[in-house]
Amino acid sequence: ESEQRLKEFKKKNKITSLQRESEEILRRITDAEVRYNQTKTQRRATAERLKTVKEKLSINRKKLVPLATDVSSPAYAKLKQVLVELQFQYTGLLVQNYNESHPKLVELKRDIEQIKESLTREALKLVNDESVLDPLSQISLYLNQSVALEVDLETYKAQELALKQILNGYEATLKTLPEKELELASLVRSKDVNEKLFLMLAEKREEARISEAEKIGNLRVIDLAKLPKQPVRPQKTVNLTVGAVIGLLLGFALVFTREFLNKTIKKSEEIEALTSWQVLAVVPKIEISSNGDAENLNNSRDHSPMEADAKRGMLTNYEPTGVAAEAFRVLRTNMQFLNSKHKMKTVLVTSLMAGDGKSTTATNLGISLTKLGMKVLLIDADLRRSTLHKLLSVSKEPGLADVLLNHHTIVSDLIAEDQEREFYDNASESPVWSNIQSLKGHKKDVEPLEENFIEFSQAADGNKNDKLPKLQYRNLLNTSLVECVQATRVKGLKVLTCGKLIENPSEILSTVSFRLLLEEVGKKFDLVLIDSPPLLVVPDSMIMSSLVDGVMVVLEYNKCEQQRLLNAHKFLTKTGANVIGAVLNKVDIQLMYKDKDYYYYG
């Protein structure tokens, strides 16, 4: 703005510059005014700093000690006066364009410094006389700072006063100039002062920035920063390594926790430790495709819709070289060893829960035994959820339920009529007695099934009032068995399916008819395998377990819970069942054995 006004004035009055004498006066005035403004600025800054120190002193002490500004003495006042005079002389020479290295200026500057030191000593002396301070306390530090700032403040005041006097003298000289020249000088002076003041403030600002940047406080450099050769973040190698380690640890922890909480049977040793039952075989999990293999099914095209179930049930026959077939041969061998010590005709095959694989185990064991020339009968005694007819591709009816119901009904009628007849048999002259005597020559032990059985209709011919005696109850059973026992695709293997569904399976299995049936089929076949319902679901297996020669328990790998196994062991012990062993079924071979080719040997 001052530059613009100077330019307009010169253009309007057609004046380019001042006279030489006027220029010199103007230069000195400008220099003095710039120095005056600088000194004034520094004085104000020092006054503010002194004010801050005093405030800190007032906070740290309720009763302030006398400061240098609050005390005075003749010596102190005299030193201040001398300082003002020296500053006036020093500033006057500077304005007259003396170089700071001039001897006069050097001497004056030295005298000024000595006066400042004297002022400091005098101020401290006055303060120390008035108060006793701890030199190590914070108050002592603030007090020393206030004294130093007070001396600086007095110095700036002296400079400011001297410069003001010089400016007044030059301004009086400047007023003697002509009016136009005076106005031009005033504009030039204003422009130069503003320019130098701006430069001075800019320089001070930069100095303040540098000082602020240099402050490190109570910090110290431990190590110098170096230019990195690669990005600090992300540290891919470290992150991947840490992630992998954490992942492995979490994986191990998860596996350990699952194994610790998993109370299912996974090893044959666990079965033996919990129940003392020997493990007869470990059967792998059987994977069968839903469509089956026609070539493996005896090259026949007349298969029923149940071929997938049939292939699983007759796996030993269709795939004799497979891993599962080998496991069933191991089971067969162990059964032979047991049978050589204790002759067994009837074996109950059961499990703890549905889906453990007892039906598949019974079927494939029966097929394996027929390979040795044995005659084997499979009985589906699971009258609630029958399975054997699907596995062997035979008809479901007629079957076990039909045999037992028919026989039990007829026998019940005969027993009722026999009891009624006994009332009349007390008399020896009874006509019925002679008929009974005529039957004494009959053979008591009747051959089972097709051989030497007597038809009910034939035995009842002649006298309608005559009924069959008790020794012929077995003949009725043989007749029904001939009609219900079915042949299978495997030579030597026959099956008695469950037959029609009935409402009371437990009651019908508890009748004498079922006991007689077991005796009859035991005479006809080398071994009878009975597929029964799960032990812990219905009481049917508990009833049958005391009627057979041995009980085989099928357990599913990694599903059978230890507590359930203990419960089953407790129930079978109470019934007095002869448990010949257990079969661990559906085993994942690759998890149980490190060498998955273990079963393929040979």
Coordinates of C-alpha atoms in Angstrom, one line a residue:
E1 CA 0.0 0.0 0.0
S2 CA 2.9 2.4 0.8
E3 CA 4.6 1.6 -2.4
Q4 CA 1.4 2.3 -4.4
R5 CA 1.0 5.7 -2.7
L6 CA 4.7 6.6 -3.4
K7 CA 4.2 5.6 -7.1
E8 CA 1.1 7.7 -7.5
F9 CA 2.7 10.7 -5.8
K10 CA 5.8 10.6 -8.1
K11 CA 3.6 10.3 -11.2
K12 CA 1.3 13.1 -10.2
N13 CA 4.1 15.6 -9.2
K14 CA 6.6 14.3 -11.8
I15 CA 9.3 13.9 -9.1
T16 CA 11.7 10.9 -9.4
S17 CA 14.0 11.3 -6.3
L18 CA 15.0 13.5 -3.5
Q19 CA 18.1 15.7 -3.3
R20 CA 21.2 14.1 -1.9
E21 CA 21.1 15.8 1.5
S22 CA 17.4 14.9 1.9
E23 CA 18.1 11.3 0.9
E24 CA 20.8 11.0 3.7
I25 CA 18.4 12.5 6.3
L26 CA 15.7 10.1 5.1
R27 CA 18.0 7.1 5.2
R28 CA 19.0 7.9 8.8
I29 CA 15.4 8.4 9.9
T30 CA 14.4 5.1 8.2
D31 CA 17.2 3.2 9.8
A32 CA 16.4 4.7 13.2
E33 CA 12.7 3.9 12.9
V34 CA 13.4 0.3 11.8
R35 CA 15.7 -0.1 14.8
Y36 CA 13.1 1.5 17.0
N37 CA 10.4 -0.9 15.9
Q38 CA 12.6 -3.9 16.4
T39 CA 13.5 -2.7 19.9
K40 CA 9.9 -2.1 20.7
T41 CA 8.9 -5.6 19.5
Q42 CA 11.7 -7.2 21.5
R43 CA 10.7 -5.2 24.6
R44 CA 7.1 -6.3 24.4
A45 CA 8.2 -10.0 24.0
T46 CA 10.5 -9.7 27.0
A47 CA 7.8 -8.1 29.0
E48 CA 5.4 -11.0 28.2
R49 CA 8.0 -13.6 29.1
L50 CA 8.7 -11.8 32.4
K51 CA 4.9 -11.8 33.1
T52 CA 4.8 -15.5 32.5
V53 CA 7.7 -16.2 34.9
K54 CA 6.0 -14.0 37.6
E55 CA 2.7 -16.0 37.2
K56 CA 4.6 -19.2 37.7
L57 CA 6.3 -17.7 40.8
S58 CA 2.9 -16.8 42.2
I59 CA 1.6 -20.3 41.7
N60 CA 4.6 -21.9 43.5
R61 CA 4.7 -19.4 46.3
K62 CA 1.7 -17.8 48.1
K63 CA 4.0 -15.1 49.5
L64 CA 6.1 -13.8 46.7
V65 CA 9.7 -12.7 47.4
P66 CA 10.5 -9.2 46.3
L67 CA 11.6 -9.1 42.6
A68 CA 14.0 -6.8 40.9
T69 CA 11.0 -4.8 39.6
D70 CA 9.7 -4.4 43.2
V71 CA 12.9 -3.2 44.8
S72 CA 15.2 -0.3 44.2
S73 CA 18.3 1.3 45.4
P74 CA 20.4 4.3 44.5
A75 CA 23.1 2.1 42.9
Y76 CA 20.5 0.2 40.9
A77 CA 18.9 3.5 39.6
K78 CA 22.3 4.9 38.7
L79 CA 23.2 1.9 36.7
K80 CA 19.9 2.1 34.8
Q81 CA 20.7 5.8 33.9
V82 CA 24.2 4.9 32.7
L83 CA 22.7 2.2 30.6
V84 CA 20.3 4.6 28.9
E85 CA 23.2 7.0 28.1
L86 CA 25.4 4.3 26.6
Q87 CA 22.5 3.0 24.5
F88 CA 21.8 6.5 23.2
Q89 CA 25.4 6.9 22.1
Y90 CA 25.6 3.4 20.6
T91 CA 22.4 3.9 18.7
G92 CA 23.3 7.3 17.4
L93 CA 26.5 6.0 15.9
L94 CA 24.6 3.1 14.2
V95 CA 22.2 5.5 12.7
Q96 CA 25.0 7.6 11.4
N97 CA 26.1 4.6 9.4
Y98 CA 29.0 3.5 11.6
N99 CA 30.0 -0.1 11.1
E100 CA 29.6 -2.3 14.1
S101 CA 33.3 -3.2 14.0
H102 CA 34.2 0.5 14.5
P103 CA 36.3 1.0 17.6
K104 CA 33.8 3.4 19.2
L105 CA 30.9 1.0 18.7
V106 CA 33.0 -1.9 20.0
E107 CA 33.9 0.0 23.1
L108 CA 30.4 1.2 23.7
K109 CA 29.0 -2.3 23.3
R110 CA 31.6 -3.6 25.9
D111 CA 30.5 -0.9 28.3
I112 CA 26.9 -1.8 27.8
E113 CA 27.5 -5.5 28.6
Q114 CA 29.4 -4.6 31.8
I115 CA 26.5 -2.3 32.9
K116 CA 24.0 -5.2 32.3
E117 CA 26.1 -7.6 34.4
S118 CA 26.3 -5.0 37.2
L119 CA 22.5 -4.6 37.0
T120 CA 22.1 -8.4 37.3
R121 CA 24.3 -8.6 40.3
E122 CA 22.6 -5.7 42.0
A123 CA 19.2 -7.1 41.4
L124 CA 20.2 -10.6 42.8
K125 CA 21.8 -8.9 45.8
L126 CA 18.6 -7.0 46.6
V127 CA 16.5 -10.1 46.2
N128 CA 18.7 -12.3 48.3
D129 CA 18.8 -9.7 51.1
E130 CA 15.0 -9.8 51.3
S131 CA 14.4 -13.6 51.2
V132 CA 16.0 -16.9 51.9
L133 CA 15.6 -19.4 49.0
D134 CA 16.6 -22.9 48.3
P135 CA 18.9 -22.7 45.4
L136 CA 17.8 -26.1 44.2
S137 CA 14.1 -25.3 44.2
Q138 CA 12.0 -24.4 41.2
I139 CA 11.2 -21.0 42.8
S140 CA 14.9 -20.2 42.7
L141 CA 15.1 -21.0 39.0
Y142 CA 12.1 -18.8 38.2
L143 CA 13.6 -16.0 40.3
N144 CA 16.9 -16.1 38.4
Q145 CA 15.0 -16.1 35.1
S146 CA 13.0 -13.0 36.2
V147 CA 16.1 -11.1 37.1
A148 CA 17.7 -11.8 33.7
L149 CA 14.5 -10.8 31.9
E150 CA 14.3 -7.7 33.9
V151 CA 17.8 -6.6 32.9
D152 CA 17.0 -7.3 29.3
L153 CA 13.8 -5.4 29.6
E154 CA 15.7 -2.3 31.0
T155 CA 18.2 -2.6 28.1
Y156 CA 15.4 -2.6 25.5
K157 CA 13.7 0.4 27.2
A158 CA 17.0 2.3 27.1
Q159 CA 17.4 1.5 23.4
E160 CA 13.8 2.5 22.7
L161 CA 14.3 5.8 24.5
A162 CA 17.5 6.6 22.7
L163 CA 16.0 5.8 19.3
K164 CA 12.9 7.9 20.0
Q165 CA 15.1 10.9 20.8
I166 CA 17.2 10.4 17.6
L167 CA 14.0 10.1 15.6
N168 CA 12.6 13.3 17.1
G169 CA 15.8 15.2 16.1
Y170 CA 15.8 13.9 12.5
E171 CA 12.1 14.6 12.1
A172 CA 12.6 18.2 13.1
T173 CA 15.4 18.5 10.5
L174 CA 13.1 16.9 7.9
K175 CA 10.4 19.5 8.4
T176 CA 12.7 22.2 7.1
L177 CA 12.5 20.7 3.6
P178 CA 10.1 22.1 1.0
E179 CA 6.5 20.9 1.1
K180 CA 6.7 18.6 -1.9
E181 CA 10.0 17.2 -1.0
L182 CA 8.8 16.7 2.6
E183 CA 5.8 14.7 1.4
L184 CA 7.9 12.6 -0.9
A185 CA 10.4 11.9 1.9
S186 CA 7.5 10.9 4.2
L187 CA 6.2 8.4 1.6
V188 CA 9.7 7.0 0.9
R189 CA 10.3 6.7 4.6
S190 CA 7.0 4.8 5.1
K191 CA 7.7 2.5 2.3
D192 CA 11.3 1.7 3.5
V193 CA 10.2 1.2 7.1
N194 CA 7.4 -1.2 6.2
E195 CA 9.7 -3.2 3.8
K196 CA 12.4 -3.5 6.4
L197 CA 9.9 -4.3 9.1
F198 CA 8.4 -7.0 7.0
L199 CA 11.8 -8.5 6.3
M200 CA 12.7 -8.4 10.0
L201 CA 9.5 -10.1 11.0
A202 CA 9.9 -12.8 8.3
E203 CA 13.4 -13.4 9.5
K204 CA 12.3 -13.7 13.2
R205 CA 9.6 -16.1 12.2
E206 CA 12.0 -18.4 10.4
E207 CA 14.4 -18.2 13.4
A208 CA 11.5 -19.2 15.7
R209 CA 10.7 -22.2 13.5
I210 CA 14.3 -23.3 13.4
S211 CA 14.5 -22.9 17.2
E212 CA 11.3 -24.9 17.7
A213 CA 12.6 -27.7 15.4
E214 CA 15.9 -27.9 17.3
K215 CA 14.1 -28.4 20.6
I216 CA 14.2 -32.1 21.6
G217 CA 13.4 -31.6 25.3
N218 CA 14.3 -34.5 27.4
L219 CA 14.5 -36.9 24.4
R220 CA 17.7 -38.4 23.1
V221 CA 18.5 -40.2 19.9
I222 CA 19.0 -43.9 20.5
D223 CA 19.7 -44.8 16.9
L224 CA 19.8 -42.8 13.7
A225 CA 17.1 -43.5 11.2
K226 CA 18.2 -45.3 8.1
L227 CA 16.5 -45.5 4.7
P228 CA 14.8 -48.9 4.6
K229 CA 15.7 -51.3 1.8
Q230 CA 12.1 -52.7 1.8
P231 CA 8.7 -51.6 3.0
V232 CA 8.3 -51.7 6.8
R233 CA 4.7 -52.8 6.5
P234 CA 3.2 -55.1 5.6
Q235 CA 5.8 -57.7 6.6
K236 CA 4.5 -60.5 4.5
T237 CA 7.0 -63.1 5.6
V238 CA 6.5 -62.4 9.3
N239 CA 2.8 -62.3 8.9
L240 CA 2.6 -65.5 7.0
T241 CA 4.9 -67.3 9.5
V242 CA 3.0 -66.0 12.5
G243 CA -0.3 -66.9 10.8
A244 CA 0.9 -70.4 10.0
V245 CA 2.1 -71.0 13.6
I246 CA -1.1 -69.6 15.1
G247 CA -3.2 -71.7 12.7
L248 CA -1.2 -74.9 13.6
L249 CA -1.6 -74.2 17.3
L250 CA -5.3 -73.5 17.0
G251 CA -5.7 -76.7 14.9
F252 CA -3.9 -78.8 17.5
A253 CA -5.9 -77.2 20.2
L254 CA -9.2 -77.9 18.4
V255 CA -8.2 -81.6 17.7
F256 CA -7.1 -82.1 21.2
T257 CA -10.3 -80.6 22.6
R258 CA -12.5 -82.7 20.3
E259 CA -10.6 -85.9 21.2
F260 CA -10.8 -85.0 24.9
L261 CA -14.5 -84.5 24.7
N262 CA -15.2 -87.4 22.3
K263 CA -16.2 -90.3 24.4
T264 CA -17.0 -92.7 21.5
I265 CA -15.3 -96.0 20.8
K266 CA -12.4 -95.7 18.3
K267 CA -10.2 -98.6 19.2
S268 CA -10.7 -102.3 19.9
E269 CA -8.6 -101.9 23.1
E270 CA -11.3 -99.6 24.5
I271 CA -13.9 -102.3 24.1
E272 CA -11.8 -104.9 25.8
A273 CA -11.0 -102.4 28.7
L274 CA -14.6 -101.4 29.3
T275 CA -16.3 -104.8 28.9
S276 CA -13.7 -107.6 28.8
W277 CA -15.3 -108.7 25.6
Q278 CA -12.8 -109.9 22.9
V279 CA -13.0 -108.1 19.6
L280 CA -13.6 -110.7 16.9
A281 CA -13.1 -108.5 13.9
V282 CA -12.6 -104.9 12.7
V283 CA -14.7 -104.3 9.6
P284 CA -14.0 -101.2 7.4
K285 CA -16.7 -98.9 6.2
I286 CA -18.4 -100.3 3.1
E287 CA -19.0 -97.8 0.2
I288 CA -21.5 -99.0 -2.3
S289 CA -22.7 -97.1 -5.4
S290 CA -26.4 -96.7 -5.8
N291 CA -26.5 -98.3 -9.3
G292 CA -24.6 -101.4 -8.5
D293 CA -22.4 -103.5 -10.9
A294 CA -24.3 -106.0 -13.0
E295 CA -21.2 -108.0 -13.7
N296 CA -20.6 -108.5 -10.0
L297 CA -24.2 -109.6 -9.6
N298 CA -23.7 -112.9 -11.3
N299 CA -24.2 -111.4 -14.8
S300 CA -28.0 -111.5 -14.3
R301 CA -30.4 -108.9 -15.7
D302 CA -33.4 -109.9 -13.6
H303 CA -32.4 -108.0 -10.5
S304 CA -35.0 -106.4 -8.1
P305 CA -34.9 -102.7 -7.3
M306 CA -33.0 -103.5 -4.1
E307 CA -29.7 -104.4 -5.8
A308 CA -27.8 -101.7 -3.9
D309 CA -28.8 -103.2 -0.6
A310 CA -28.2 -106.7 -1.9
K311 CA -24.7 -105.9 -3.0
R312 CA -23.9 -104.4 0.5
G313 CA -25.5 -107.4 2.2
M314 CA -23.7 -110.0 0.0
L315 CA -20.5 -108.2 -0.4
T316 CA -18.5 -111.2 0.6
N317 CA -20.0 -113.1 -2.3
Y318 CA -19.7 -110.3 -4.9
E319 CA -16.3 -109.0 -4.0
P320 CA -14.4 -111.8 -2.3
T321 CA -11.0 -110.1 -2.7
G322 CA -12.0 -106.8 -1.2
V323 CA -11.0 -105.3 2.1
A324 CA -14.4 -105.8 3.7
A325 CA -14.6 -109.5 2.6
E326 CA -11.2 -110.1 4.2
A327 CA -12.5 -108.6 7.5
F328 CA -15.5 -111.0 7.5
R329 CA -13.2 -113.9 6.8
V330 CA -11.2 -112.9 9.9
L331 CA -14.5 -112.9 11.8
R332 CA -15.4 -116.3 10.4
T333 CA -12.0 -117.7 11.6
N334 CA -12.5 -116.4 15.1
M335 CA -16.0 -117.9 15.2
Q336 CA -14.5 -121.3 14.2
F337 CA -12.0 -121.1 17.1
L338 CA -14.8 -120.3 19.5
N339 CA -17.0 -123.1 18.1
S340 CA -14.2 -125.6 18.5
K341 CA -14.1 -124.9 22.2
H342 CA -17.8 -124.5 22.8
K343 CA -20.3 -125.9 20.4
M344 CA -22.7 -123.2 19.3
K345 CA -25.8 -123.7 17.2
T346 CA -27.5 -120.4 17.6
V347 CA -25.8 -117.0 17.7
L348 CA -27.7 -113.7 18.3
V349 CA -26.2 -110.8 16.3
T350 CA -27.2 -107.5 17.9
S351 CA -26.1 -103.9 18.3
L352 CA -26.5 -100.9 20.7
M353 CA -28.4 -98.6 18.3
A354 CA -30.0 -98.7 14.9
G355 CA -27.6 -98.3 11.9
D356 CA -24.6 -99.9 13.5
G357 CA -24.5 -102.6 10.8
K358 CA -25.6 -105.8 12.5
S359 CA -27.7 -107.0 9.6
T360 CA -24.9 -106.5 7.1
T361 CA -22.5 -108.2 9.5
A362 CA -24.8 -111.2 10.1
T363 CA -25.4 -111.7 6.3
N364 CA -21.7 -111.5 5.3
L365 CA -20.6 -113.7 8.1
G366 CA -23.2 -116.3 7.0
I367 CA -21.9 -116.2 3.4
S368 CA -18.3 -116.6 4.6
L369 CA -19.3 -119.7 6.6
T370 CA -21.0 -121.3 3.6
K371 CA -17.7 -121.1 1.8
L372 CA -16.4 -123.7 4.2
G373 CA -19.3 -126.1 3.3
M374 CA -21.5 -125.2 6.3
K375 CA -25.3 -125.0 6.2
V376 CA -26.3 -121.6 7.7
L377 CA -29.7 -120.2 8.4
L378 CA -30.3 -116.4 8.8
I379 CA -33.3 -115.5 11.0
D380 CA -34.6 -111.9 10.8
A381 CA -35.9 -111.5 14.4
D382 CA -36.1 -107.7 14.0
L383 CA -39.9 -107.8 13.8
R384 CA -40.1 -104.0 13.9
R385 CA -37.7 -102.9 11.2
S386 CA -36.8 -105.9 9.0
T387 CA -33.7 -105.7 6.7
L388 CA -32.6 -109.2 5.7
H389 CA -35.1 -109.6 2.9
K390 CA -33.6 -106.5 1.2
L391 CA -30.0 -107.6 1.7
L392 CA -30.7 -111.1 0.3
S393 CA -33.3 -110.1 -2.4
V394 CA -36.0 -112.4 -1.1
S395 CA -39.7 -112.1 -0.2
K396 CA -40.5 -110.6 3.2
E397 CA -43.6 -112.9 3.8
P398 CA -44.2 -115.5 5.0
G399 CA -41.6 -115.4 7.8
L400 CA -40.8 -115.8 11.5
A401 CA -43.9 -113.8 12.7
D402 CA -46.2 -116.1 10.6
V403 CA -44.6 -119.3 12.0
L404 CA -44.7 -118.2 15.6
L405 CA -48.3 -116.8 15.4
N406 CA -49.7 -119.9 13.7
H407 CA -47.9 -122.3 16.0
H408 CA -48.7 -120.4 19.1
T409 CA -52.4 -120.1 18.2
I410 CA -52.8 -123.9 17.5
V411 CA -50.8 -124.9 20.6
S412 CA -52.8 -122.6 22.8
D413 CA -56.0 -124.2 21.5
L414 CA -54.6 -127.7 22.0
I415 CA -53.5 -126.9 25.6
A416 CA -56.9 -125.5 26.5
E417 CA -58.6 -128.6 25.1
D418 CA -56.1 -130.9 26.9
Q419 CA -56.9 -129.3 30.2
E420 CA -60.6 -129.8 29.6
R421 CA -60.0 -133.4 28.6
E422 CA -58.1 -134.1 31.8
F423 CA -61.3 -133.7 33.8
Y424 CA -62.8 -136.6 32.0
D425 CA -59.7 -138.7 31.8
N426 CA -60.0 -139.5 35.5
A427 CA -62.2 -142.4 34.5
S428 CA -60.2 -145.3 33.0
E429 CA -63.1 -146.3 30.9
S430 CA -63.0 -143.1 28.8
P431 CA -63.1 -143.8 25.1
V432 CA -60.5 -141.0 24.5
W433 CA -58.0 -142.9 26.7
S434 CA -57.9 -145.8 24.3
N435 CA -57.1 -143.4 21.5
I436 CA -54.3 -141.9 23.4
Q437 CA -52.9 -145.4 24.3
S438 CA -52.9 -146.2 20.6
L439 CA -50.6 -143.3 20.0
K440 CA -47.9 -144.4 22.5
G441 CA -46.0 -146.2 19.7
H442 CA -45.3 -142.9 17.9
K443 CA -41.7 -141.8 17.8
K444 CA -41.1 -138.9 20.1
D445 CA -38.3 -137.2 18.3
V446 CA -39.5 -136.0 14.9
E447 CA -37.1 -135.0 12.2
P448 CA -37.3 -131.3 11.5
L449 CA -38.5 -129.6 8.4
E450 CA -39.2 -131.7 5.3
E451 CA -38.2 -135.1 6.8
N452 CA -40.7 -137.1 8.8
F453 CA -43.2 -134.4 9.9
I454 CA -46.9 -135.1 10.4
E455 CA -49.6 -132.9 8.8
F456 CA -52.2 -131.6 11.3
S457 CA -55.0 -132.6 8.9
Q458 CA -53.7 -136.1 8.5
A459 CA -53.3 -136.7 12.3
A460 CA -56.9 -135.5 12.9
D461 CA -58.6 -137.8 10.5
G462 CA -60.8 -140.5 11.9
N463 CA -62.3 -139.3 15.1
K464 CA -63.1 -135.6 15.2
N465 CA -63.0 -135.5 19.0
D466 CA -59.4 -136.7 19.1
K467 CA -56.7 -134.1 19.3
L468 CA -52.9 -134.2 18.8
P469 CA -50.8 -135.0 21.9
K470 CA -48.1 -132.6 23.1
L471 CA -45.3 -134.7 21.5
Q472 CA -46.6 -133.6 18.1
Y473 CA -46.3 -129.8 18.7
R474 CA -43.0 -129.9 16.9
N475 CA -44.5 -131.4 13.8
L476 CA -46.7 -128.4 13.4
L477 CA -43.6 -126.1 13.7
N478 CA -41.8 -128.1 11.1
T479 CA -44.6 -127.8 8.7
S480 CA -44.6 -124.0 9.0
L481 CA -40.8 -123.8 8.6
V482 CA -40.9 -125.8 5.4
E483 CA -43.2 -123.2 4.0
C484 CA -41.4 -120.1 5.3
V485 CA -37.6 -120.8 5.0
Q486 CA -36.3 -119.5 1.7
A487 CA -33.3 -120.3 -0.3
T488 CA -30.8 -117.5 -1.4
R489 CA -28.4 -117.1 -4.3
V490 CA -25.6 -118.4 -2.1
K491 CA -25.4 -122.2 -1.9
G492 CA -25.8 -123.4 1.7
L493 CA -27.4 -120.2 3.0
K494 CA -31.1 -120.0 3.8
V495 CA -33.1 -117.3 5.4
L496 CA -36.2 -117.0 7.5
T497 CA -37.4 -113.4 7.1
C498 CA -39.4 -111.5 9.6
G499 CA -42.8 -112.0 7.9
K500 CA -45.8 -109.8 8.5
L501 CA -45.6 -106.9 11.0
I502 CA -47.2 -107.6 14.4
E503 CA -48.1 -105.4 17.3
N504 CA -46.5 -107.4 20.1
P505 CA -43.0 -108.7 19.0
S506 CA -41.7 -109.0 22.6
E507 CA -44.7 -111.2 23.7
I508 CA -44.4 -113.6 20.7
L509 CA -40.7 -113.9 21.2
S510 CA -41.3 -114.9 24.8
T511 CA -43.5 -117.9 23.9
V512 CA -42.5 -121.5 24.0
S513 CA -43.0 -121.5 20.2
F514 CA -39.8 -119.5 19.7
R515 CA -37.8 -121.8 22.0
L516 CA -39.0 -124.8 20.1
L517 CA -38.2 -123.1 16.8
L518 CA -34.6 -122.5 17.9
E519 CA -34.3 -126.1 18.9
E520 CA -35.6 -127.4 15.6
V521 CA -33.5 -125.2 13.3
G522 CA -30.5 -126.0 15.4
K523 CA -30.9 -129.6 14.5
K524 CA -31.2 -129.0 10.8
F525 CA -28.4 -126.4 10.3
D526 CA -24.7 -126.2 11.3
L527 CA -25.2 -122.6 12.5
V528 CA -28.1 -120.3 13.0
L529 CA -27.5 -116.5 12.9
I530 CA -30.3 -114.4 14.4
D531 CA -30.5 -110.7 13.4
S532 CA -32.2 -108.9 16.3
P533 CA -33.2 -105.4 17.2
P534 CA -30.8 -103.0 18.9
L535 CA -30.2 -103.7 22.6
L536 CA -30.9 -100.3 24.0
V537 CA -34.0 -99.5 21.9
V538 CA -36.4 -102.4 22.5
P539 CA -36.4 -105.4 24.9
D540 CA -36.6 -108.1 22.2
S541 CA -32.8 -108.7 22.1
M542 CA -32.7 -109.0 25.9
I543 CA -35.4 -111.7 25.7
M544 CA -33.6 -113.7 23.0
S545 CA -30.1 -113.3 24.5
S546 CA -30.9 -115.9 27.2
L547 CA -32.3 -118.4 24.7
V548 CA -29.3 -118.7 22.3
D549 CA -25.8 -120.2 22.6
G550 CA -23.9 -117.0 22.1
V551 CA -24.4 -113.2 21.6
M552 CA -22.3 -111.1 19.2
V553 CA -22.4 -107.3 19.6
V554 CA -21.8 -105.0 16.6
L555 CA -20.5 -101.5 17.5
E556 CA -20.1 -98.6 15.1
Y557 CA -16.7 -97.0 15.0
N558 CA -16.6 -93.4 16.4
K559 CA -20.3 -93.4 17.1
C560 CA -20.9 -95.9 19.9
E561 CA -20.6 -94.0 23.2
Q562 CA -18.7 -95.5 26.0
Q563 CA -21.6 -95.1 28.5
R564 CA -24.0 -96.9 26.2
L565 CA -21.6 -99.7 25.9
L566 CA -21.3 -100.0 29.6
N567 CA -25.2 -100.0 29.9
A568 CA -25.4 -102.8 27.3
H569 CA -22.7 -104.8 29.2
K570 CA -24.7 -104.4 32.4
F571 CA -28.0 -105.6 30.8
L572 CA -26.5 -108.7 29.1
T573 CA -24.7 -109.6 32.4
K574 CA -28.1 -109.5 34.2
T575 CA -29.7 -111.8 31.7
G576 CA -26.9 -114.3 31.9
A577 CA -26.2 -114.0 28.2
N578 CA -23.0 -115.7 26.8
V579 CA -21.4 -112.8 24.9
I580 CA -18.8 -114.4 22.6
G581 CA -17.3 -111.1 21.5
A582 CA -17.8 -107.8 19.6
V583 CA -17.3 -106.5 16.1
L584 CA -16.0 -102.9 15.5
N585 CA -17.8 -101.9 12.3
K586 CA -17.6 -99.0 9.8
V587 CA -14.0 -98.3 10.7
D588 CA -12.1 -95.6 8.7
I589 CA -9.0 -97.6 7.9
Q590 CA -6.8 -94.6 6.9
L591 CA -7.4 -93.0 10.3
M592 CA -7.0 -96.2 12.3
Y593 CA -3.9 -97.6 10.5
K594 CA -1.1 -95.6 9.1
D595 CA -0.6 -98.2 6.4
K596 CA -3.8 -98.2 4.4
D597 CA -2.7 -101.3 2.4
Y598 CA -2.7 -103.4 5.6
Y599 CA -5.8 -105.3 4.6
Y600 CA -4.6 -105.9 1.0
Y601 CA -1.6 -107.9 2.0
G602 CA -1.5 -111.1 -0.1

